[in-house]
Coordinates of C-alpha atoms and ligand atoms in Angstrom, one line a residue:
M1311 CA 0.0 0.1 0.3
R1312 CA 1.2 3.5 -1.2
Y1313 CA 0.5 5.0 2.5
Q1314 CA 0.7 3.4 5.8
A1315 CA -1.0 6.0 7.8
F1316 CA -2.9 9.5 7.7
L1317 CA -2.0 12.7 9.8
I1318 CA -5.7 14.5 10.6
K1319 CA -5.2 18.1 10.7
Y1320 CA -7.8 20.0 12.8
A1321 CA -7.7 23.8 13.0
E1322 CA -10.2 25.0 15.6
I1323 CA -10.2 22.2 17.8
G1324 CA -6.6 23.0 18.5
I1325 CA -7.4 26.4 20.2
K1326 CA -10.1 25.2 22.7
G1327 CA -7.6 25.2 25.7
K1328 CA -8.5 23.2 28.6
N1329 CA -11.1 21.8 26.6
R1330 CA -9.0 20.4 23.8
G1331 CA -8.7 17.0 25.4
I1332 CA -12.5 16.5 25.2
F1333 CA -12.7 17.8 21.7
E1334 CA -10.1 15.6 20.7
E1335 CA -11.8 12.4 22.0
K1336 CA -14.9 13.2 20.4
L1337 CA -13.1 13.8 17.1
V1338 CA -11.0 10.5 17.4
S1339 CA -14.7 8.5 18.4
Q1340 CA -16.2 9.9 15.3
M1341 CA -13.2 9.0 12.8
K1342 CA -13.6 5.4 14.6
I1343 CA -17.2 5.2 13.4
A1344 CA -16.3 6.2 10.0
L1345 CA -13.4 3.7 9.9
K1346 CA -15.7 0.8 10.9
R1347 CA -17.5 1.4 7.7
C1348 CA -14.2 0.8 5.7
E1349 CA -12.6 -2.4 4.9
G1350 CA -9.2 -3.0 6.5
K1351 CA -7.6 -2.7 10.0
F1352 CA -7.0 0.9 11.3
S1353 CA -6.0 2.3 14.7
V1354 CA -6.4 6.0 15.5
A1355 CA -3.9 7.5 17.9
R1356 CA -3.6 10.7 19.6
T1357 CA 0.2 11.7 20.0
S1358 CA 1.9 14.9 20.8
G1359 CA -1.0 17.0 19.9
R1360 CA -1.8 15.1 16.6
V1361 CA -4.0 12.7 15.7
F1362 CA -3.0 9.7 13.1
V1363 CA -4.9 6.9 11.7
Y1364 CA -2.9 4.0 11.1
C1365 CA -3.7 1.2 8.4
D1366 CA -2.5 -2.3 9.0
G1367 CA -2.5 -4.0 5.8
E1368 CA -4.5 -3.5 2.9
Y1369 CA -7.3 -1.0 2.5
D1370 CA -9.3 0.8 0.0
Y1371 CA -7.7 4.3 -0.3
E1372 CA -10.6 6.0 -1.9
E1373 CA -13.2 4.6 0.8
V1374 CA -11.2 5.6 3.8
T1375 CA -10.5 9.2 2.6
Q1376 CA -14.3 9.5 1.5
N1377 CA -15.3 8.4 4.7
L1378 CA -12.7 10.8 6.8
Q1379 CA -14.0 13.4 4.6
E1380 CA -17.3 13.3 6.0
V1381 CA -16.1 13.9 9.9
F1382 CA -16.7 17.3 11.1
G1383 CA -13.8 18.4 12.9
I1384 CA -11.2 17.6 10.3
V1385 CA -9.7 20.1 8.4
G1386 CA -6.9 18.0 6.4
I1387 CA -6.0 14.5 5.7
C1388 CA -2.5 13.9 4.8
P1389 CA -1.5 10.6 3.6
I1390 CA 1.6 9.3 5.0
R1391 CA 4.5 7.1 4.1
I1392 CA 6.2 5.7 6.9
L1393 CA 9.9 4.2 6.9
P1394 CA 12.1 2.6 9.5
V1395 CA 14.6 5.2 10.9
C1396 CA 17.3 4.9 8.5
E1397 CA 20.5 7.1 7.7
I1398 CA 20.4 10.0 5.8
G1399 CA 21.5 8.5 2.4
E1400 CA 18.6 6.2 2.6
L1401 CA 16.1 8.8 3.7
K1402 CA 17.3 10.9 0.8
K1403 CA 16.6 8.2 -1.7
A1404 CA 13.1 7.3 -0.2
A1405 CA 12.1 10.9 0.2
A1406 CA 12.9 11.6 -3.6
E1407 CA 11.2 8.7 -4.7
F1408 CA 8.3 9.7 -2.6
F1409 CA 8.3 13.0 -4.2
G1410 CA 8.4 11.7 -7.7
E1411 CA 5.4 9.3 -7.2
E1412 CA 3.1 12.2 -5.4
Y1413 CA 4.1 14.6 -8.2
P1414 CA 4.4 12.9 -11.5
D1415 CA 4.9 16.1 -13.5
R1416 CA 7.7 17.3 -11.1
A1417 CA 7.9 20.8 -12.6
H1418 CA 7.0 22.4 -9.3
T1419 CA 8.7 24.8 -6.9
F1420 CA 8.8 22.9 -3.6
K1421 CA 10.5 23.2 0.0
V1422 CA 11.4 20.4 2.5
H1423 CA 10.2 21.0 5.9
C1424 CA 11.5 18.5 8.5
R1425 CA 10.3 18.0 12.3
R1426 CA 12.6 16.0 14.3
L1427 CA 10.7 14.8 17.4
S1428 CA 13.3 12.1 18.1
K1429 CA 16.4 14.5 19.1
N1430 CA 18.9 11.4 18.7
Y1431 CA 18.8 11.7 15.0
P1432 CA 22.4 12.5 14.0
L1433 CA 21.3 15.5 11.7
D1434 CA 19.3 18.4 12.9
S1435 CA 16.0 19.5 11.0
M1436 CA 18.0 22.1 9.0
G1437 CA 20.5 19.5 7.9
V1438 CA 17.6 17.1 6.8
N1439 CA 15.9 20.0 4.8
A1440 CA 19.3 20.6 3.0
E1441 CA 20.1 17.1 2.1
V1442 CA 16.6 16.0 1.1
G1443 CA 16.0 19.0 -1.0
E1444 CA 19.5 18.4 -2.9
A1445 CA 18.6 14.9 -3.4
I1446 CA 15.0 15.9 -5.1
L1447 CA 16.8 18.8 -7.3
E1448 CA 19.3 15.9 -8.6
A1449 CA 16.6 13.3 -9.3
Y1450 CA 14.2 16.0 -10.7
P1451 CA 16.0 18.9 -12.5
E1452 CA 12.6 20.5 -13.8
A1453 CA 11.8 20.8 -10.0
T1454 CA 12.9 24.1 -7.9
V1455 CA 13.2 25.1 -4.6
D1456 CA 11.1 27.9 -3.1
V1457 CA 11.4 28.4 0.6
H1458 CA 8.9 31.4 1.1
E1459 CA 5.9 30.3 -1.4
P1460 CA 6.5 26.8 -2.3
E1461 CA 3.7 25.1 -4.4
I1462 CA 4.7 21.7 -2.7
Q1463 CA 6.0 21.1 0.9
L1464 CA 7.4 17.9 1.6
N1465 CA 7.1 17.0 5.3
I1466 CA 9.5 14.9 7.1
E1467 CA 8.7 13.6 10.7
I1468 CA 11.5 12.1 12.5
R1469 CA 9.7 10.0 15.3
E1470 CA 10.1 6.3 16.4
R1471 CA 9.7 6.0 12.4
I1472 CA 10.1 8.4 9.7
Y1473 CA 6.9 10.0 8.4
L1474 CA 6.9 11.2 4.8
Y1475 CA 3.9 13.4 3.5
S1476 CA 2.7 16.3 1.5
H1477 CA -0.7 16.1 0.0
I1478 CA -3.5 17.5 2.0
L1479 CA -7.0 16.2 1.1
E1480 CA -9.6 18.9 2.5
G1481 CA -11.7 17.7 5.2
P1482 CA -15.2 19.1 6.1
G1483 CA -13.9 21.6 8.7
G1484 CA -16.3 22.5 11.7
L1485 CA -16.5 20.7 15.0
P1486 CA -16.9 17.0 16.0
I1487 CA -20.6 16.0 16.4
G1488 CA -21.7 15.9 19.8
T1489 CA -19.5 18.7 21.0
A1490 CA -22.2 21.1 20.8
G1491 CA -25.2 19.2 22.3
K1492 CA -28.2 18.1 20.4
A1493 CA -31.0 20.1 18.5
M1494 CA -34.1 19.5 17.0
L1495 CA -34.3 20.1 12.9
L1496 CA -37.5 20.9 11.5
L1497 CA -37.1 19.0 8.5
S1498 CA -39.3 19.5 5.5
G1499 CA -38.9 18.0 2.0
G1500 CA -37.4 21.6 0.8
I1501 CA -33.9 22.6 -0.4
D1502 CA -33.4 24.8 2.8
S1503 CA -33.8 22.6 6.2
P1504 CA -31.4 19.9 5.0
V1505 CA -28.8 22.6 4.5
A1506 CA -29.8 24.2 7.9
G1507 CA -29.4 21.0 9.4
Y1508 CA -26.1 20.4 8.0
M1509 CA -24.7 23.5 8.9
C1510 CA -25.4 23.4 12.4
A1511 CA -24.2 19.8 12.7
K1512 CA -20.9 21.2 11.5
R1513 CA -20.6 23.3 14.5
G1514 CA -21.1 20.1 16.4
L1515 CA -24.3 19.6 17.0
K1516 CA -26.0 16.2 16.9
L1517 CA -29.7 16.2 15.3
D1518 CA -33.0 15.1 15.7
A1519 CA -35.8 16.2 13.2
V1520 CA -39.4 16.5 13.1
Y1521 CA -41.5 16.3 10.1
Y1522 CA -45.2 17.4 9.6
N1523 CA -47.0 15.4 7.7
A1524 CA -50.7 15.8 6.3
P1525 CA -51.9 12.5 5.1
P1526 CA -54.3 12.0 3.0
Y1527 CA -53.3 15.5 1.4
T1528 CA -49.8 14.5 1.4
S1529 CA -48.4 11.1 0.0
E1530 CA -46.1 8.4 1.2
R1531 CA -43.8 9.6 -1.3
A1532 CA -43.6 13.1 0.3
L1533 CA -42.6 11.2 3.6
Q1534 CA -40.0 9.1 1.8
K1535 CA -38.6 12.0 0.1
V1536 CA -37.9 13.6 3.9
I1537 CA -36.4 10.2 5.2
D1538 CA -34.0 10.3 2.0
L1539 CA -33.0 13.9 2.7
A1540 CA -32.5 12.9 6.4
S1541 CA -30.5 9.8 5.7
K1542 CA -28.2 12.0 3.2
V1543 CA -27.8 14.3 6.4
A1544 CA -27.1 11.3 8.4
R1545 CA -23.9 10.7 6.6
Y1546 CA -22.1 13.6 8.5
T1547 CA -24.3 13.4 11.7
G1548 CA -24.7 9.6 12.2
P1549 CA -28.3 8.2 12.9
I1550 CA -31.2 11.0 13.1
Y1551 CA -34.3 10.3 15.1
L1552 CA -37.1 11.4 12.8
H1553 CA -40.3 12.3 14.5
N1554 CA -43.1 12.1 11.6
I1555 CA -46.0 14.1 13.1
N1556 CA -49.5 13.8 11.7
F1557 CA -50.4 17.6 11.2
T1558 CA -53.7 17.1 9.1
K1559 CA -56.2 17.8 12.0
I1560 CA -54.5 20.6 13.2
Q1561 CA -54.1 22.2 9.8
L1562 CA -57.6 21.5 9.0
Y1563 CA -58.9 23.1 12.3
I1564 CA -57.1 26.2 11.8
Y1565 CA -58.2 26.3 8.4
E1566 CA -61.8 26.4 9.6
K1567 CA -61.5 28.9 12.6
C1568 CA -58.6 31.5 11.4
P1569 CA -58.5 34.1 8.6
H1570 CA -57.0 32.5 5.5
D1571 CA -54.3 35.1 5.2
E1572 CA -53.0 34.2 8.8
L1573 CA -53.0 30.4 8.2
T1574 CA -49.3 30.0 7.3
I1575 CA -48.0 32.2 10.3
I1576 CA -50.6 30.4 12.7
M1577 CA -49.6 26.9 11.4
R1578 CA -45.8 27.8 11.8
R1579 CA -46.3 28.7 15.4
F1580 CA -47.9 25.2 15.9
M1581 CA -45.2 23.8 14.2
M1582 CA -42.6 25.5 16.6
R1583 CA -44.8 24.7 19.7
I1584 CA -44.8 21.1 18.8
A1585 CA -41.1 21.0 18.0
E1586 CA -40.1 22.4 21.1
T1587 CA -42.3 19.9 23.3
I1588 CA -40.6 17.1 21.7
A1589 CA -37.3 18.8 22.1
K1590 CA -37.6 19.2 25.5
R1591 CA -38.5 15.6 25.9
T1592 CA -35.6 14.2 24.0
A1593 CA -32.8 16.4 25.8
C1594 CA -32.8 19.0 22.6
D1595 CA -31.3 22.4 23.7
A1596 CA -32.3 24.1 20.6
L1597 CA -34.5 24.3 17.5
I1598 CA -33.0 24.6 13.8
T1599 CA -35.2 25.9 10.8
G1600 CA -34.0 26.5 7.4
E1601 CA -35.7 29.9 7.3
S1602 CA -34.0 32.8 5.1
L1603 CA -35.0 36.4 5.7
G1604 CA -37.5 37.6 2.7
Q1605 CA -37.7 34.2 1.0
V1606 CA -41.5 34.1 1.6
A1607 CA -44.3 35.9 3.6
S1608 CA -43.5 34.0 6.6
Q1609 CA -39.9 34.8 6.6
T1610 CA -40.1 38.5 6.8
T1611 CA -38.5 39.9 10.2
R1612 CA -42.1 40.5 11.5
S1613 CA -43.4 37.0 10.5
L1614 CA -40.2 35.6 12.0
A1615 CA -40.7 37.5 15.3
V1616 CA -44.3 36.5 15.4
T1617 CA -43.2 32.9 14.9
N1618 CA -40.6 32.8 17.3
E1619 CA -42.6 34.2 20.3
V1620 CA -44.2 31.1 20.9
C1621 CA -40.6 29.5 21.8
T1622 CA -38.6 29.5 24.8
L1623 CA -35.8 27.4 23.3
P1624 CA -33.2 29.3 21.1
V1625 CA -34.2 28.9 17.2
F1626 CA -31.0 28.3 15.1
R1627 CA -31.6 29.7 11.5
P1628 CA -28.2 29.2 9.8
L1629 CA -29.6 30.4 6.5
I1630 CA -31.1 33.8 7.7
A1631 CA -28.7 35.7 5.5
F1632 CA -28.1 33.3 2.5
D1633 CA -29.3 34.0 -0.7
K1634 CA -31.3 31.0 -2.6
E1635 CA -28.1 30.7 -4.8
E1636 CA -25.9 30.2 -2.0
I1637 CA -28.1 27.5 -0.4
I1638 CA -28.4 25.6 -3.5
H1639 CA -24.6 25.6 -3.8
I1640 CA -24.4 23.8 -0.3
S1641 CA -27.2 21.6 -0.9
K1642 CA -25.7 20.5 -4.1
K1643 CA -22.2 19.7 -2.2
I1644 CA -24.0 17.6 0.2
D1645 CA -26.0 15.8 -2.4
T1646 CA -29.6 16.7 -1.2
F1647 CA -30.4 19.2 -3.9
E1648 CA -32.0 16.4 -6.5
T1649 CA -34.2 14.9 -4.0
S1650 CA -35.1 18.1 -2.5
I1651 CA -36.4 19.2 -6.0
L1652 CA -38.6 16.2 -6.4
P1653 CA -42.2 17.4 -6.9
Y1654 CA -43.9 15.8 -4.1
E1655 CA -46.4 18.1 -2.3
D1656 CA -45.7 19.5 1.4
C1657 CA -48.4 20.1 3.9
C1658 CA -47.5 23.7 4.0
T1659 CA -48.1 24.4 0.3
I1660 CA -51.8 22.6 0.3
F1661 CA -53.4 25.2 2.7
V1662 CA -51.7 28.1 1.6
A1663 CA -53.4 31.6 1.1
K1664 CA -53.3 33.5 -2.0
H1665 CA -52.1 36.7 -0.2
P1666 CA -50.5 35.6 3.0
V1667 CA -49.9 38.5 5.8
T1668 CA -45.9 39.6 5.5
K1669 CA -46.6 42.1 8.5
P1670 CA -48.4 39.9 11.0
V1671 CA -49.3 41.8 14.2
A1672 CA -48.7 39.4 17.5
D1673 CA -51.8 40.8 19.3
V1674 CA -54.1 39.9 16.2
I1675 CA -52.7 36.7 15.8
R1676 CA -52.9 35.7 19.6
R1677 CA -56.5 36.8 19.2
H1678 CA -57.2 34.8 16.2
E1679 CA -55.6 31.8 17.7
R1680 CA -58.2 31.7 20.6
N1681 CA -60.7 30.7 17.8
L1682 CA -59.0 27.3 18.2
D1683 CA -59.4 27.0 21.8
E1684 CA -62.1 24.6 22.0
K1685 CA -60.2 21.7 20.4
I1686 CA -56.4 22.7 19.7
D1687 CA -55.1 21.2 23.0
E1688 CA -56.5 18.1 22.5
L1689 CA -55.6 18.2 18.7
V1690 CA -51.7 18.9 19.7
Q1691 CA -52.0 16.3 22.4
E1692 CA -53.1 13.6 19.8
A1693 CA -50.4 14.7 17.4
L1694 CA -47.9 14.2 20.1
E1695 CA -49.1 11.0 21.2
T1696 CA -49.3 9.6 17.6
D1697 CA -45.5 10.6 16.9
E1698 CA -44.1 7.8 14.8
I1699 CA -40.4 7.9 15.4
L1700 CA -37.9 6.5 12.5
I1701 CA -34.3 6.2 12.8
V1702 CA -32.6 7.1 9.9
D1703 CA -29.0 6.4 9.1
R1704 CA -27.0 6.7 5.7
D1705 CA -28.4 3.2 4.6
G1706 CA -32.2 3.9 5.2
S1707 CA -34.8 4.0 8.1
R1708 CA -36.2 1.8 10.3
V1709 CA -39.2 2.2 12.8
F1710 CA -38.1 2.9 16.4
K1711 CA -41.8 3.6 17.8
H1712 CA -44.9 2.8 15.8
R1713 CA -47.7 5.3 15.7
E1714 CA -50.5 4.5 18.1
D1715 CA -54.0 5.8 17.5
P1716 CA -55.1 7.5 21.0
L1717 CA -58.6 7.1 20.0
E1718 CA -58.2 3.3 20.0
K1719 CA -56.8 3.4 23.3
G1720 CA -60.0 5.0 24.4
M1721 CA -58.3 8.5 24.9
Ligands
ATP1056 P1 -37.7 24.3 3.1 O1 -36.9 24.5 1.6 O2 -36.6 23.8 3.9 O3 -38.8 23.6 2.9 P2 -39.0 26.7 2.7 O4 -38.5 27.9 1.9 O5 -39.8 25.9 1.9 O6 -38.0 25.9 3.4 P3 -41.1 27.2 4.6 O7 -42.0 26.4 3.8 O8 -41.7 28.4 5.0 O9 -39.6 27.5 3.8 O10 -40.4 26.4 5.8 C1 -39.7 27.4 6.6 C2 -39.0 26.3 7.8 O11 -40.0 25.6 8.3 C3 -38.2 25.0 7.0 O12 -37.0 25.3 6.7 C4 -38.3 24.0 7.9 O13 -37.3 24.3 8.9 C5 -39.7 24.3 8.6 N1 -40.7 23.6 8.0 C6 -41.7 23.7 6.7 N2 -42.4 22.9 6.6 C7 -42.1 21.8 7.3 C8 -42.7 20.2 7.6 N3 -43.8 20.2 6.6 N4 -42.2 19.7 8.5 C9 -41.1 20.2 9.3 N5 -40.5 21.4 9.3 C10 -41.1 22.3 8.3
MG1057 MG1 -40.8 24.1 2.6

């Protein structure tokens, strides 16, 4: 195998002071989960402020790097060639060979950068830099040295063995999953909410999700689309508990009792209330939505304020200042876009008014919600009790808790 190990670069985690250990531990455990999916034997080690993956025997390079590229917290992945500690003549030969294999066209500017962790190596770092640099120039006359802004840096670390590495594959960045606690994502079948979930997860949040379904107005395929989206996001987050809430009766009741230009905003307030109740029961400390300022009537500043007032948990809206194009760009990057644009109806689109209010007045909305006093608590309770919970991971979904009909239970 061309590489026997990988050096894992992590930028931000490095600056967390006393918490650094905790962050590194989470990073390592997330990496182990990713590597479990790969064919081969691997070990992950934290040594002198670095994290390494050691590969024992054969493995699939693409598979390993792709899986590591889904671990938040990783900024760069450097494939390493490992040699036994050897004298400088042999090191020069091996390093030049490595350079030639890594950069077959060789017409680059380069610099050699040696770190000597084992101080009993006879040459110091400067000496190794000079000797190896010379060997590369001799072997490949088309290469030139540039110590200030080289195109290529060939790194040599002299430890209990000698490590050679140069390429850096980009990682997803961010912070390891779980370092920021857990939040409840309001996940619809649209473009925005999966991106919002991804972005918050990238800052270390574990995700649960809630989806409001309105059968028979929405189909099984609409639910499947949301499961597929959750599954794509789960590649980065690990398994997601998806709460499938039947919202039909609540929507119909709002439709019957409230002014139609306020339907969306009132409906959104109930989505937030229900999401918050589930969040609190499942140890989530925040809600996440895919709202973006000005995108639709329910996402004006005033509408967001009126929606927000029903929540006590913080509501994270990572897309608030993003243009649609920017959101689409990320959704393509995380491969949710093609699924998001499938044309299955969403519960919000069915009961939408022609001219929804863009500047709702909180007092007025509260007053109109009182039209719902007679039955709404019962309907919300029923929706919560018939919550069907699915566990969604990268390979698909399975039911964790079946829907129970409270009427059948005599409630
Ligand atoms: P998206 O592309 O995420 O569907 P959108 O632009 O269609 O967003 P809205 O329909 O106004 O916007 O919804 C705003 C946010 O409310 C969504 O991003 C999502 O977080 C949440 N949301 C909307 N509909 C649902 C639903 N059926 N189930 C769960 N959450 C929803
Ligand atoms: Mg939507």
